[in-house]
Coordinates of N, CA and C in Angstrom, one line a residue:
M1 N -62.6 4.9 -45.6 CA -61.3 5.6 -45.3 C -61.3 6.9 -44.9
A2 N -62.2 7.3 -45.3 CA -62.2 9.0 -45.3 C -63.3 9.1 -44.1
E3 N -64.2 8.5 -43.6 CA -65.0 8.7 -42.7 C -64.0 8.0 -41.3
K4 N -63.0 7.4 -41.8 CA -62.2 7.1 -40.3 C -61.6 8.4 -40.1
V5 N -60.7 9.1 -41.0 CA -60.1 10.3 -40.8 C -60.8 11.2 -40.1
A6 N -62.0 11.8 -40.9 CA -63.3 12.9 -39.9 C -63.5 12.3 -38.6
D7 N -63.9 10.9 -38.5 CA -64.2 10.7 -37.3 C -63.1 10.9 -36.0
T8 N -61.5 10.4 -36.5 CA -60.4 10.7 -36.1 C -60.4 12.2 -35.3
K9 N -60.4 13.1 -36.5 CA -60.3 14.4 -36.0 C -61.4 15.1 -35.4
E10 N -62.9 14.7 -35.3 CA -63.8 15.0 -34.8 C -63.2 14.5 -32.9
T11 N -62.9 13.0 -32.9 CA -62.4 13.1 -31.8 C -61.4 13.4 -30.8
K12 N -60.6 14.0 -32.2 CA -59.1 15.0 -31.4 C -59.7 16.5 -31.0
S13 N -60.5 16.4 -31.7 CA -61.5 17.6 -31.4 C -62.1 17.8 -29.7
A14 N -62.5 16.9 -29.8 CA -63.3 16.4 -28.4 C -62.8 16.4 -27.3
V15 N -61.4 15.8 -27.9 CA -60.2 15.4 -26.5 C -60.5 16.6 -26.3
G16 N -59.3 17.3 -27.6 CA -59.0 18.7 -27.2 C -59.8 19.7 -26.3
S17 N -61.3 19.6 -26.3 CA -62.1 20.8 -26.0 C -62.3 20.2 -24.8
G18 N -61.9 18.8 -23.9 CA -62.1 18.0 -22.9 C -61.4 18.2 -22.1
E19 N -59.6 18.8 -22.5 CA -58.6 18.9 -21.7 C -58.8 20.0 -21.9
G20 N -59.1 20.9 -22.2 CA -60.0 22.5 -22.0 C -60.7 22.9 -20.9
H21 N -61.4 21.7 -20.7 CA -62.6 22.0 -19.3 C -61.8 21.3 -18.2
Q22 N -61.1 20.4 -18.7 CA -60.7 20.2 -17.9 C -59.2 21.2 -16.7
D23 N -58.6 21.7 -17.6 CA -57.9 23.1 -17.4 C -58.8 24.0 -16.3
A24 N -60.1 24.2 -17.0 CA -61.0 25.4 -16.6 C -61.0 24.6 -15.3
F25 N -61.5 23.4 -14.8 CA -61.8 23.0 -14.0 C -61.1 22.8 -12.6
R26 N -59.5 22.2 -13.2 CA -58.6 22.3 -12.1 C -58.5 24.2 -12.0
E27 N -58.2 24.9 -12.2 CA -58.1 26.1 -12.6 C -59.0 26.7 -11.4
G28 N -60.3 26.3 -11.5 CA -61.7 27.1 -11.0 C -61.7 26.6 -9.7
I29 N -60.7 25.3 -9.2 CA -61.3 24.7 -7.8 C -59.5 25.1 -7.4
L30 N -58.4 25.1 -8.0 CA -57.4 26.0 -7.4 C -57.7 27.4 -6.9
Q31 N -58.2 28.5 -7.7 CA -58.8 29.3 -7.0 C -60.7 29.7 -6.0
M32 N -61.0 28.8 -6.3 CA -62.0 27.9 -5.0 C -61.3 28.2 -3.5
F33 N -60.1 26.8 -3.5 CA -59.5 27.0 -2.4 C -58.3 28.0 -2.0
R34 N -57.5 28.8 -3.2 CA -56.7 29.2 -2.9 C -56.7 30.4 -1.6
P35 N -57.9 31.3 -1.8 CA -57.7 31.9 -0.6 C -58.0 31.5 1.0
A36 N -58.6 30.2 1.2 CA -58.3 29.0 2.1 C -57.3 28.6 2.6
V37 N -56.2 28.4 1.5 CA -54.6 27.8 2.0 C -54.2 29.3 2.2
E38 N -54.2 29.9 1.8 CA -53.2 31.6 1.6 C -53.9 31.9 3.4
E39 N -55.1 31.9 3.6 CA -55.3 32.2 5.3 C -54.4 31.1 6.0
L40 N -55.1 30.4 6.0 CA -54.2 29.4 6.6 C -52.9 29.7 6.8
D41 N -52.0 29.1 6.2 CA -50.3 29.8 5.8 C -50.3 30.7 6.6
S42 N -51.0 31.7 6.3 CA -50.9 33.9 6.9 C -50.8 33.2 8.3
K43 N -52.2 32.6 8.6 CA -52.3 32.5 10.0 C -51.1 31.3 10.9
A44 N -50.6 30.8 10.2 CA -49.4 29.1 10.7 C -48.6 30.4 10.7
L45 N -47.6 30.7 10.0 CA -46.6 32.1 9.8 C -47.0 32.7 11.4
S46 N -48.3 33.2 11.3 CA -48.9 34.3 12.8 C -48.8 33.7 13.7
V47 N -48.9 32.6 13.9 CA -48.6 31.6 15.5 C -47.2 31.1 15.4
S48 N -46.8 30.9 14.5 CA -44.8 30.1 14.7 C -44.4 31.4 15.0
Q49 N -45.0 33.0 14.9 CA -43.8 33.8 14.8 C -44.1 34.4 16.7
V50 N -45.4 34.1 16.8 CA -45.7 34.7 18.3 C -45.2 33.5 19.4
E51 N -45.2 32.2 19.1 CA -44.7 31.0 19.3 C -43.2 31.3 19.7
L52 N -42.4 31.7 18.9 CA -40.4 32.0 18.7 C -40.4 32.9 19.6
R53 N -41.5 34.4 19.4 CA -41.1 35.5 20.4 C -41.5 34.8 21.5
E54 N -42.7 34.1 21.9 CA -42.8 34.0 23.9 C -41.5 32.7 24.0
Q55 N -40.7 32.2 23.6 CA -39.8 31.4 23.7 C -38.6 32.2 23.8
I56 N -38.4 32.9 22.7 CA -37.4 33.9 23.6 C -37.4 35.0 24.8
D57 N -38.7 35.2 25.0 CA -39.1 35.9 26.3 C -38.8 35.1 27.7
K58 N -39.2 33.6 26.9 CA -39.3 32.6 28.3 C -37.6 32.4 28.8
L59 N -37.0 32.4 27.3 CA -35.6 32.2 27.7 C -34.6 32.7 28.2
A60 N -34.8 34.7 28.1 CA -34.6 35.8 28.5 C -34.7 35.6 30.3
Q61 N -36.1 35.2 30.1 CA -36.4 35.6 31.7 C -36.0 34.4 32.6
D62 N -35.1 33.1 32.2 CA -34.6 32.3 32.6 C -33.6 32.1 32.4
L63 N -32.6 33.1 31.8 CA -31.4 33.7 32.1 C -31.0 34.8 33.3
H64 N -32.1 35.6 33.2 CA -32.4 36.4 34.1 C -32.6 36.0 36.0
R65 N -33.0 35.0 35.3 CA -33.5 34.3 36.9 C -32.2 33.5 37.3
L66 N -31.8 32.9 36.3 CA -30.1 32.0 36.6 C -29.3 33.1 36.9
S67 N -29.1 34.0 36.7 CA -28.0 34.8 36.6 C -28.1 35.2 37.9
E68 N -29.7 35.4 38.8 CA -29.7 36.1 40.5 C -29.5 35.0 40.9
L69 N -29.7 33.5 40.7 CA -29.8 32.4 41.8 C -28.4 32.2 41.8
Q70 N -27.6 32.3 41.2 CA -25.9 32.0 41.2 C -25.0 32.3 42.1
E71 N -24.4 31.4 43.1 CA -23.8 32.1 43.9 C -22.7 32.7 43.7
F72 N -21.7 32.5 42.7 CA -20.9 33.5 41.9 C -21.5 33.5 40.2
P73 N -22.0 35.0 40.4 CA -23.4 35.8 39.5 C -22.5 35.0 38.2
I74 N -22.2 34.7 37.1 CA -21.9 34.8 35.6 C -22.8 36.0 35.7
D75 N -22.1 36.7 34.4 CA -22.5 37.8 33.2 C -23.3 37.4 32.6
L76 N -24.1 37.4 32.7 CA -25.5 36.3 31.5 C -26.0 38.2 30.8
E77 N -26.0 39.0 30.9 CA -26.7 40.3 30.7 C -26.2 40.5 29.2
P78 N -24.9 40.5 28.7 CA -24.7 40.5 27.1 C -25.4 39.4 26.3
Y79 N -25.9 38.4 27.0 CA -26.6 36.8 26.1 C -28.2 37.2 26.2
V80 N -28.0 38.0 27.1 CA -30.1 38.4 27.3 C -30.3 39.5 26.1
K81 N -28.9 40.6 26.1 CA -29.0 41.5 25.5 C -29.1 41.2 24.2
K82 N -28.3 40.3 23.5 CA -27.9 39.4 22.2 C -29.3 38.9 21.6
L83 N -30.1 38.1 22.9 CA -32.0 37.5 23.0 C -32.5 38.4 22.4
M84 N -32.8 39.7 23.5 CA -34.2 40.6 22.7 C -33.6 41.0 21.9
N85 N -32.5 41.8 21.1 CA -31.6 41.9 19.8 C -32.5 41.1 18.8
S86 N -32.3 39.8 19.0 CA -33.3 38.8 17.6 C -34.5 39.0 17.8
R87 N -35.1 38.8 19.2 CA -36.3 38.8 19.3 C -36.9 40.0 18.5
R88 N -36.1 41.1 18.8 CA -36.5 42.3 17.9 C -36.5 42.7 16.3
R89 N -35.3 41.8 15.9 CA -35.2 41.1 14.8 C -36.1 40.4 14.0
V90 N -36.6 39.2 14.9 CA -37.3 38.3 14.3 C -38.4 38.9 14.1
M91 N -39.0 40.2 14.8 CA -40.6 40.6 14.6 C -40.4 41.7 13.6
L92 N -39.1 42.3 13.4 CA -39.2 43.2 12.0 C -39.1 42.6 10.8
V93 N -39.0 41.4 10.7 CA -38.8 40.5 9.5 C -40.1 40.0 9.9
N94 N -40.9 39.8 10.7 CA -42.1 38.9 10.6 C -43.2 40.2 9.7
N95 N -42.8 41.4 10.4 CA -43.7 42.5 9.9 C -43.2 42.7 8.4
I96 N -42.2 42.6 8.3 CA -42.0 42.5 6.7 C -42.5 42.0 5.9
L97 N -42.5 40.5 6.0 CA -42.9 39.7 5.8 C -44.6 39.6 5.7
Q98 N -45.0 40.0 6.7 CA -46.5 39.9 6.6 C -46.9 41.0 5.5
N99 N -46.3 42.1 5.3 CA -46.7 43.2 4.7 C -46.6 42.8 3.2
A100 N -45.0 41.9 3.0 CA -44.9 41.4 1.4 C -45.9 40.6 1.0
Q101 N -46.5 39.7 2.1 CA -47.9 39.0 1.6 C -48.7 39.1 1.2
E102 N -49.1 40.4 2.3 CA -50.3 41.0 2.2 C -50.2 42.2 0.3
R103 N -49.6 41.9 0.3 CA -49.1 43.4 -1.1 C -49.1 41.9 -2.2
L104 N -48.8 41.2 -2.0 CA -48.6 39.9 -3.2 C -50.3 38.9 -3.4
G105 N -50.9 39.0 -2.1 CA -52.4 38.9 -2.0 C -53.0 40.1 -2.8
R106 N -53.4 41.1 -2.7 CA -53.5 42.0 -3.6 C -53.2 42.4 -5.0
L107 N -51.9 42.3 -5.2 CA -51.7 42.0 -6.3 C -51.8 40.8 -7.2
H108 N -52.4 39.6 -6.6 CA -52.3 38.1 -7.0 C -54.3 38.5 -7.6
Q109 N -55.0 39.2 -6.7 CA -56.6 39.3 -6.5 C -56.2 40.6 -8.1
S110 N -55.8 41.6 -8.6 CA -56.3 42.4 -9.2 C -55.3 41.3 -9.9
V111 N -54.5 40.7 -10.6 CA -53.8 40.2 -11.7 C -55.3 39.1 -11.8
T112 N -56.0 38.7 -10.9 CA -57.2 37.5 -11.5 C -58.0 38.0 -11.9
R113 N -58.5 39.4 -11.5 CA -59.8 40.2 -12.0 C -59.5 40.7 -13.3
E114 N -58.1 41.3 -13.6 CA -57.8 41.8 -15.3 C -57.6 40.6 -16.3
T115 N -56.9 39.4 -15.9 CA -56.9 38.1 -16.7 C -58.7 37.6 -16.6
A116 N -59.1 37.9 -15.6 CA -60.5 37.2 -15.9 C -60.9 38.4 -17.0
R117 N -61.4 39.8 -16.4 CA -61.8 40.6 -17.8 C -61.5 40.9 -19.0
R118 N -59.9 40.3 -19.4 CA -59.7 40.2 -20.6 C -60.2 39.0 -21.0
K119 N -59.9 38.1 -20.7 CA -60.7 36.9 -21.1 C -61.9 36.9 -21.3
A120 N -62.7 37.6 -21.0 CA -64.2 38.3 -20.9 C -64.2 38.8 -22.8
L121 N -63.2 39.6 -22.5 CA -63.3 40.6 -23.9 C -62.8 39.9 -25.1
L122 N -62.1 38.8 -24.8 CA -61.1 38.0 -26.1 C -62.4 36.8 -26.2
E123 N -62.9 36.2 -25.4 CA -64.0 35.1 -26.0 C -65.2 35.6 -26.3
P124 N -65.5 34.9 -27.7 CA -67.2 35.3 -28.0 C -68.0 34.7 -27.3
S125 N -68.5 35.9 -27.5 CA -70.2 35.7 -26.8 C -71.1 34.5 -27.2
E126 N -71.5 34.3 -26.2 CA -72.3 32.6 -26.3 C -73.8 33.2 -27.6
F127 N -74.0 34.2 -26.9 CA -75.2 34.7 -27.7 C -75.2 35.4 -29.0
S128 N -73.6 35.3 -29.2 CA -73.8 35.9 -30.7 C -73.5 35.1 -31.6

C-alpha cells in the first residue's frame, strides 16, 4: 500500500514536470513565431491602408471627372473635399497606429528580455 502511494506521488510529480515542459515548449514556439506573425500583421495593415488611400484618390478623381462631364454640372467639390479630408484623417490614424505598434513591439521585447533575465536569476543553476 505504501508503495502505491509513493508511486502515485512520483507519477503526479512526473506529470506536473511534464506539463511544465509542455508549457515551456508552447511558450518557446510562440516566441519563435511571434515576430513573423507581427511582421505579417504590420505589412497587412500597411497594404490595406495604402489600398484604402488609393481607392479614396481614385474616387476623388472619378468624382472630379464626372463633374466636368456633366451638362449641368453638379457641384461635387464639397464631396471631394470631404473625401480628401477623410483620406488625411485615415493617414493620420494609420501613422498613429504604426507608431503605437512599434512602441508595443519594443516594450514587448524589453519585457521578454527582462523576464528571461529574472527567470535565469531565480532558477538554480544546473551546475551548482
